[in-house]
XYZ file of C-alpha atoms in Angstrom:
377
model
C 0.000 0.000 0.000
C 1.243 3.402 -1.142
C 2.226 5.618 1.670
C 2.222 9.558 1.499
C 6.023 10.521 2.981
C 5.547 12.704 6.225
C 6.064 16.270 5.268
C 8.523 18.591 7.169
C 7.207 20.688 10.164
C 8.312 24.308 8.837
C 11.055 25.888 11.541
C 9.460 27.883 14.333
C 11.701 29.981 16.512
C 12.210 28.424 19.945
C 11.060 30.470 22.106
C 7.780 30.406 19.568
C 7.602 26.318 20.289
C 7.129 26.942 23.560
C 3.584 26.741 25.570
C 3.287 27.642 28.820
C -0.768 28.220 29.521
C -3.805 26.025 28.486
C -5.058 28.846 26.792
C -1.486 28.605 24.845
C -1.872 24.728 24.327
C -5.620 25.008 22.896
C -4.249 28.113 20.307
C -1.751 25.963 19.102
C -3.672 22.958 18.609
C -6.198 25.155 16.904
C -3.631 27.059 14.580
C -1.474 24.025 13.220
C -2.936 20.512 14.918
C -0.024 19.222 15.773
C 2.176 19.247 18.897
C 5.046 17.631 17.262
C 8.319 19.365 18.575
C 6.756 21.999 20.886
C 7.964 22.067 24.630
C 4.736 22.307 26.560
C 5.973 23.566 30.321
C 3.892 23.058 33.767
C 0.320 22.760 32.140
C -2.191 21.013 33.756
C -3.066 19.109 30.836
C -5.323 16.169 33.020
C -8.378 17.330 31.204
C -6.965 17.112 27.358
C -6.823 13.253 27.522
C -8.778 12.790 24.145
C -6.337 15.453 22.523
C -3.312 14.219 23.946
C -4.060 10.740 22.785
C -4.845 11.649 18.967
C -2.508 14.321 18.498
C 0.983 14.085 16.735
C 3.688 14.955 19.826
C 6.595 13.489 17.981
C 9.660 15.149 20.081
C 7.324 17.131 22.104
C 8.676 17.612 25.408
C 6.394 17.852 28.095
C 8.091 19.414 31.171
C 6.120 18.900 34.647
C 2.627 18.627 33.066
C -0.117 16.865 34.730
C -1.557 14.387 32.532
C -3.242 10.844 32.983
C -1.469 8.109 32.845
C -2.951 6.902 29.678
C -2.208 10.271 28.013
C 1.303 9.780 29.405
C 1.904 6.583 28.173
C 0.589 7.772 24.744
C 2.466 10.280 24.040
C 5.902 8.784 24.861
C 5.214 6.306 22.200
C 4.359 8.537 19.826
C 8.352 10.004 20.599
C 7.880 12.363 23.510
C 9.474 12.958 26.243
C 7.880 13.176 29.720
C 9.245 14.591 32.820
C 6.295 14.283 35.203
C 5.918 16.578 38.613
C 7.938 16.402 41.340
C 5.461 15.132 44.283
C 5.769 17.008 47.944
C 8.045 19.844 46.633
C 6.614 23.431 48.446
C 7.752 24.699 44.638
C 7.562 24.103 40.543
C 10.919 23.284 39.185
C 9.543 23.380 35.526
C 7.608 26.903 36.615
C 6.674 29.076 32.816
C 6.414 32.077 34.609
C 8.336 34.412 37.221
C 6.798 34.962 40.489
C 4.382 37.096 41.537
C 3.803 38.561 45.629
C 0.587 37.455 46.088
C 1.783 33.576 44.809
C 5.359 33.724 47.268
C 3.284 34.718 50.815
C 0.519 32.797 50.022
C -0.661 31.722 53.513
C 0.581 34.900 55.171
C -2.506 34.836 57.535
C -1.300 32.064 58.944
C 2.423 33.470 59.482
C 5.363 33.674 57.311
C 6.385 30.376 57.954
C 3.365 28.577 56.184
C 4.440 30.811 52.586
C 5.756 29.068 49.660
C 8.517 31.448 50.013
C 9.549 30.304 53.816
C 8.444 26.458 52.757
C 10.872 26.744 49.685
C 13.929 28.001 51.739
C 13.295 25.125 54.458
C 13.430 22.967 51.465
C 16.746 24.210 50.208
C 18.514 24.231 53.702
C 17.577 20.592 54.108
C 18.004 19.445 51.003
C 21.431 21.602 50.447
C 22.789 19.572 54.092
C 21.406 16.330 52.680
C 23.786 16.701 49.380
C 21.179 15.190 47.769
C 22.084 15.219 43.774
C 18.621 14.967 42.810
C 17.722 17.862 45.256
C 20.551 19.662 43.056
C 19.143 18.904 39.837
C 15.707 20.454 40.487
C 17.645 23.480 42.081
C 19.396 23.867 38.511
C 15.953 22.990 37.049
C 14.253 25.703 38.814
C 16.579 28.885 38.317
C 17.061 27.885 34.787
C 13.004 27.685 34.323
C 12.926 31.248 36.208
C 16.129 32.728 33.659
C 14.038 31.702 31.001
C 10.942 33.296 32.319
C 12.602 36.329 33.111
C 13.996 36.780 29.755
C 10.699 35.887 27.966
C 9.220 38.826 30.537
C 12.106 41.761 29.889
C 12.637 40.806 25.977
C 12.722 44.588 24.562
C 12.805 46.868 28.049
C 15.216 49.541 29.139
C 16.375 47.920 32.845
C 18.284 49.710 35.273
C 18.916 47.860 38.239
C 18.883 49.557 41.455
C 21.831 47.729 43.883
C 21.790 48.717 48.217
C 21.369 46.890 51.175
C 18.655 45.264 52.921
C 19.109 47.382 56.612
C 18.000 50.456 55.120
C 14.871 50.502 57.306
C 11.513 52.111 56.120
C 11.124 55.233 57.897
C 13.788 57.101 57.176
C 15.096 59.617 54.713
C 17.538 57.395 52.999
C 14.639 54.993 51.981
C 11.995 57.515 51.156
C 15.279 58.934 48.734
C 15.422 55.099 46.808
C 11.463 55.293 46.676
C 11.679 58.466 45.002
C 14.239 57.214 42.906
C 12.588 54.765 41.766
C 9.004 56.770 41.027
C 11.414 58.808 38.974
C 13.263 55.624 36.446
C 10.030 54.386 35.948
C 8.119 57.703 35.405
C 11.152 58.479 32.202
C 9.782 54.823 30.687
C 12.920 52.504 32.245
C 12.228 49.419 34.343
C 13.428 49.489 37.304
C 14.706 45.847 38.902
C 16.657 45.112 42.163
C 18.162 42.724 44.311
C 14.373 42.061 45.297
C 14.787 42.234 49.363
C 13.871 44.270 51.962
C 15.627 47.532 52.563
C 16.714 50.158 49.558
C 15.405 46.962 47.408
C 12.418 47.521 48.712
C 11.869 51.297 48.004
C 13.380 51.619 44.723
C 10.585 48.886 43.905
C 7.901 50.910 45.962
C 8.434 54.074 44.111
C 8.250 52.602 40.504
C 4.962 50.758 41.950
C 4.164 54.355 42.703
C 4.784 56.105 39.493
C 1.514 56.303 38.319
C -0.137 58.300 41.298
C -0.077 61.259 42.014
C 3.308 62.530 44.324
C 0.956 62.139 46.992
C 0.594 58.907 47.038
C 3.939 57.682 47.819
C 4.203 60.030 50.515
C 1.508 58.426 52.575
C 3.038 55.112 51.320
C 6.044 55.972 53.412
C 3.890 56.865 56.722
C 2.519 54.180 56.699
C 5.094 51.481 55.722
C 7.220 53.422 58.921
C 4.945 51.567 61.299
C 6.813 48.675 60.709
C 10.358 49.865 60.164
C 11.942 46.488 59.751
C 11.528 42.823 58.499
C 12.662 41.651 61.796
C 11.540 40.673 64.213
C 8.048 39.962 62.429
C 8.560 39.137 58.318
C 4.594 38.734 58.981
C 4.209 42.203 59.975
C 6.741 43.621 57.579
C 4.908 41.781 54.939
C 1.190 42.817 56.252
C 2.058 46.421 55.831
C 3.570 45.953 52.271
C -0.264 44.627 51.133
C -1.924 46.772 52.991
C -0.275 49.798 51.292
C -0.811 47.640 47.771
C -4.996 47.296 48.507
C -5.158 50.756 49.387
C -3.757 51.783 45.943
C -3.820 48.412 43.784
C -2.478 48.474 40.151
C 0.539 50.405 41.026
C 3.098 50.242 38.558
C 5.257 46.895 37.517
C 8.817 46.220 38.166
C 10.948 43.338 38.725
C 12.857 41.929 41.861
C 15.551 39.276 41.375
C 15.842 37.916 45.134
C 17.899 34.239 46.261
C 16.994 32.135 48.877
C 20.491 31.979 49.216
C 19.964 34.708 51.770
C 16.745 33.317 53.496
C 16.551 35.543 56.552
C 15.729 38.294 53.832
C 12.224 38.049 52.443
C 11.239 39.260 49.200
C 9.513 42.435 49.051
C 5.868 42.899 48.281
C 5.965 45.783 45.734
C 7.974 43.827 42.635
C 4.983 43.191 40.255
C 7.505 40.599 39.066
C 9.640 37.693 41.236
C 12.583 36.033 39.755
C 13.421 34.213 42.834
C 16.866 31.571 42.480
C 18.071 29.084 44.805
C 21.726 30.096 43.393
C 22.806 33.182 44.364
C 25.593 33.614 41.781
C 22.942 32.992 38.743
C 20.739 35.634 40.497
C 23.417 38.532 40.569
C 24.835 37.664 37.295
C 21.566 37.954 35.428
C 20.234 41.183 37.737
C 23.295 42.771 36.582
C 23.397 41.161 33.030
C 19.837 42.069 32.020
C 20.290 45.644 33.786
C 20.943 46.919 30.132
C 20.087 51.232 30.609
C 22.899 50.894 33.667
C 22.733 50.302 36.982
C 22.693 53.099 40.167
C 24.443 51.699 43.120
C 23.361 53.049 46.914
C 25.006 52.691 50.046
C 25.409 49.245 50.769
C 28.424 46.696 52.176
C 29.784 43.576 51.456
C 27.371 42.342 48.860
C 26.907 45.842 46.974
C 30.740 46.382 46.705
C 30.460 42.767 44.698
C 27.652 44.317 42.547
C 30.007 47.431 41.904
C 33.054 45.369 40.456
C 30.668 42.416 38.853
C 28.938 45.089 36.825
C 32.365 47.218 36.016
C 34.606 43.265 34.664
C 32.096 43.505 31.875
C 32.362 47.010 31.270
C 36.209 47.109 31.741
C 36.541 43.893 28.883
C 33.506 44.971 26.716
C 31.939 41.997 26.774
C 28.553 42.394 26.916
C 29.137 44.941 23.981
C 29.275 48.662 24.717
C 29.715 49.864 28.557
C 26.357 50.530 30.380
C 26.385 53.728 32.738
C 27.360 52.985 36.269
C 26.026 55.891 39.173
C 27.608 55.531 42.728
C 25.466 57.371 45.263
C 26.996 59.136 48.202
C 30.425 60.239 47.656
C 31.830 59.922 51.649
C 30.231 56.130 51.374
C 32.016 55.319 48.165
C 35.168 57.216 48.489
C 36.207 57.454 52.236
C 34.044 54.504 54.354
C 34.255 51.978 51.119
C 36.501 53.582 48.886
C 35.143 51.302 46.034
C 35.151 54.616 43.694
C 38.867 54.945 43.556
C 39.744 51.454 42.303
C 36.607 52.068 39.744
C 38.209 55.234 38.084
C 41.297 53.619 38.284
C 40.165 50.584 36.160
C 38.267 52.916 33.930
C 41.230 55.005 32.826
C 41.838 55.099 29.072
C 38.813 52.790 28.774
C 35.319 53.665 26.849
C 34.079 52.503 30.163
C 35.197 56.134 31.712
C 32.738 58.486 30.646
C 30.138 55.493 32.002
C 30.460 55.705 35.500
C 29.922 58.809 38.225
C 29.667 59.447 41.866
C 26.948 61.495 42.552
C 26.711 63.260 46.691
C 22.521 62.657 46.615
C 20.018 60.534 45.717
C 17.998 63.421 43.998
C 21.006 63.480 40.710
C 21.130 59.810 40.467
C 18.161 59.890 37.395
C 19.578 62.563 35.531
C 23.064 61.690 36.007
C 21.901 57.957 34.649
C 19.934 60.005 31.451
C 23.344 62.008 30.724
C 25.859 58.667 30.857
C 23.668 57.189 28.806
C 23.570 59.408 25.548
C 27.463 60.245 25.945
C-alpha cells in the first residue's frame, strides 16, 4: 500500500515552540494541529486526555505537566518525552512564569512560615545539608526555568537595576530617597529591577509601583510602611504592611525583583509586580546585573553591593557584553572614604570607553539625571 512521505514541520523559533498556559496549548492545537516538537511547560493538561491521545507529539517535550497516565503513556510512544511533577516539593521546578507577591506569601494569615517562600527556603537548607544530587538537579531545574521566564518577561525593556542593602529601614530619609528614585526611572519609561529584598530593594521597587499616582501617594506610602520599620523581628508584619499599602492603591506600577533564597533571613519584598526568585545566588546577581541593560545606580550598601560594583564594572572594563552601560555611585563619603570602592573604579576605567560610564553622585535626587546624561554620551 502506497504511503504519502511525512512532510517537514516548517522551523518555528524556539522560544515560539514553547507553551506555557492552556489557553497557549488550545491556540496551538487550533492554529497548526499538531504538537510535534513543541515544549509544553507546567500545564495542567489532566483534562486534554482525548487530545493528547490523537494528536501528533513526535519530540514534544512535556516538562512537569499533569496528565493521565494513559495520556502519558501515549504520548511517549508517539516520541515524547515526559518529565512528570515532582510530588511534595513546596515549589515548581519546571515553573513558565516568574513569580508574583501574592503567589510567594501565600498563607501569610497564617504566618510567614506557612508561605511558599519560607516552605521553599526550608526545602533548600535541608536538602542543600542532605547533598542530595537529585535535590541539586531540580535546584538547577528551577533557576534555569525562572532565567528563562525572566527573559521571555524583559525581551525589549530599558532595565536599570537599582543595587543597596537590605538594613535600610523604612522610615527614614535614605529609603523615602530610593522610593523616590525609583518613582522617577520608571516615570522616564525605564524598568526598574533590584536585588528584590527588603531595605533600599524595597523602596526603589515601591516608588516605581508608585509612578503612576499622584506625588501624593507615595508620601503616605512611606507613613505608613514606617509603622513597621523592619523585616525583623516579624517578616509577617513587615509583609502585612507591604499589602496593605498595595490594597489601598492596587495596580501600582510593575517592576521586577531578582531575590535568592540563598539569603533566606531576607524576604522578598511585596511591591515587585515581578519575582525572579533563584536558589543560586551567583545565577541571580549575574543575570540582575546582566539584564540591567540602561545601567545600573548603586546606593550605600556593604559587602554584597561592593560585589555588585566590580561584577557590573569586569564587563564594562573587557567589553563583553558589547558597549559599557552607565554605572552611578550614590553618596560620595560612602564610596570614596568609608568603602573607597570609587577609587579602584576610576582607576580601572582610565583610558577605557568605560570612563565616561560611571559617576559618583553626593545625593540621591542626581542619580536619574546623572543615569539620562551617561547614557547618551
Amino acid at each position: 500500500m502506497h504511503q504519502t512521505p511525512a512532510q517537514p514541520q516548517p522551523e518555528v523559533a524556539v522560544h515560539d515552540r514553547e507553551i506555557e498556559s492552556l489557553a497557549e496549548f488550545d491556540a496551538v492545537l487550533a492554529a497548526h494541529g499538531t504538537l510535534a516538537r513543541y515544549r509544553v511547560q507546567a500545564v495542567d493538561l489532566t483534562d486534554r486526555t482525548d487530545v493528547l491521545l490523537t494528536t501528533d507529539t513526535a519530540e514534544a517535550v512535556f516538562l512537569g505537566c499533569p496528565m493521565s497516565d494513559e495520556a502519558a503513556a501515549a504520548v511517549r510512544v508517539s516520541g515524547a518525552l515526559v518529565f512528570p511533577p515532582v510530588p511534595d516539593l513546596p515549589f515548581d521546578p519546571y515553573r513558565a512564569f516568574v513569580y508574583t507577591p501574592g503567589e510567594l506569601f501565600d498563607g501569610l494569615g497564617e504566618g510567614y512560615e506557612a508561605t511558599p517562600d519560607a516552605r521553599s527556603y526550608a526545602w533548600f537548607q535541608r536538602s542543600r545539608a542532605d547533598g542530595d544530587i537529585f535535590a541539586s538537579m531540580l535546584r538547577s531545574v528551577h533557576d534555569d526555568a525562572v532565567s528563562d521566564a525572566l527573559d521571555e518577561l524583559l525581551a525589549g525593556a530599558r532595565v536599570v537595576g537599582v543595587m543597596g542593602g537590605h538594613a535600610m529601614a523604612r522610615g527614614t530619609a535614605e529609603y523615602a530617597g530610593a522610593a523616590r528614585l525609583g518613582r522617577d526611572l520608571a516615570r522616564a519609561g525605564l524598568t526598574v529591577a533590584t536585588g528584590g529584598g527588603p531595605g533600599a530593594m524595597e523602596a526603589a521597587n515601591l516608588g516605581a509601583y508608585a509612578a503612576p499616582f499622584d506625588d501624593g501617594m507615595l508620601e503616605e506610602a512611606l507613613r505608613l510602611l514606617a509603622k513597621t520599620p523592619s523585616f525583623r523581628p516579624s517578616v509577617a508584619d513587615w509583609a502585612r504592611a507591604a499589602f496593605e499599602v498595595r490594597e489601598r492603591w492596587p495596580d501600582g506600577g510593575p517592576s521586577v525583583g531578582i531575590p535568592t533564597w540563598f539569603y533566606g533571613h531576607e524576604p522578598p519584598n511585596a511591591f515587585a509586580a515581578h519575582i525572579a526568585k533563584y536558589f543560586a545566588n551567583a545565577t541571580r546577581e549575574d543575570g540582575l546585573l546582566a539584564r540591567s541593560t540602561a545601567g545600573v545606580v548603586f546606593l550605600p550598601g556593604a559587602a554584597g553591593t561592593v560585589q555588585e560594583i566590580f561584577d557590573n564594572a569586569t564587563p564594562n572594563y573587557y567589553e563583553s557584553r558589547g558597549e559599557p552601560t552607565p554605572m552611578v555611585l550614590v553618596d560620595e563619603a560612602h564610596w570614596s572614604e568609608r568603602l573607597p570602592a570609587w577609587q579602584l573604579l576610576t582607576s580601572l576605567a582610565q583610558d577605557r570607553p568605560m570612563a565616561s560610564r560611571i559617576a559618583l553622585v553626593d545625593r540621591i535626587e542626581q542619580a536619574a539625571e546623572t543615569l539620562k546624561r551617561l547614557s547618551i554620551q
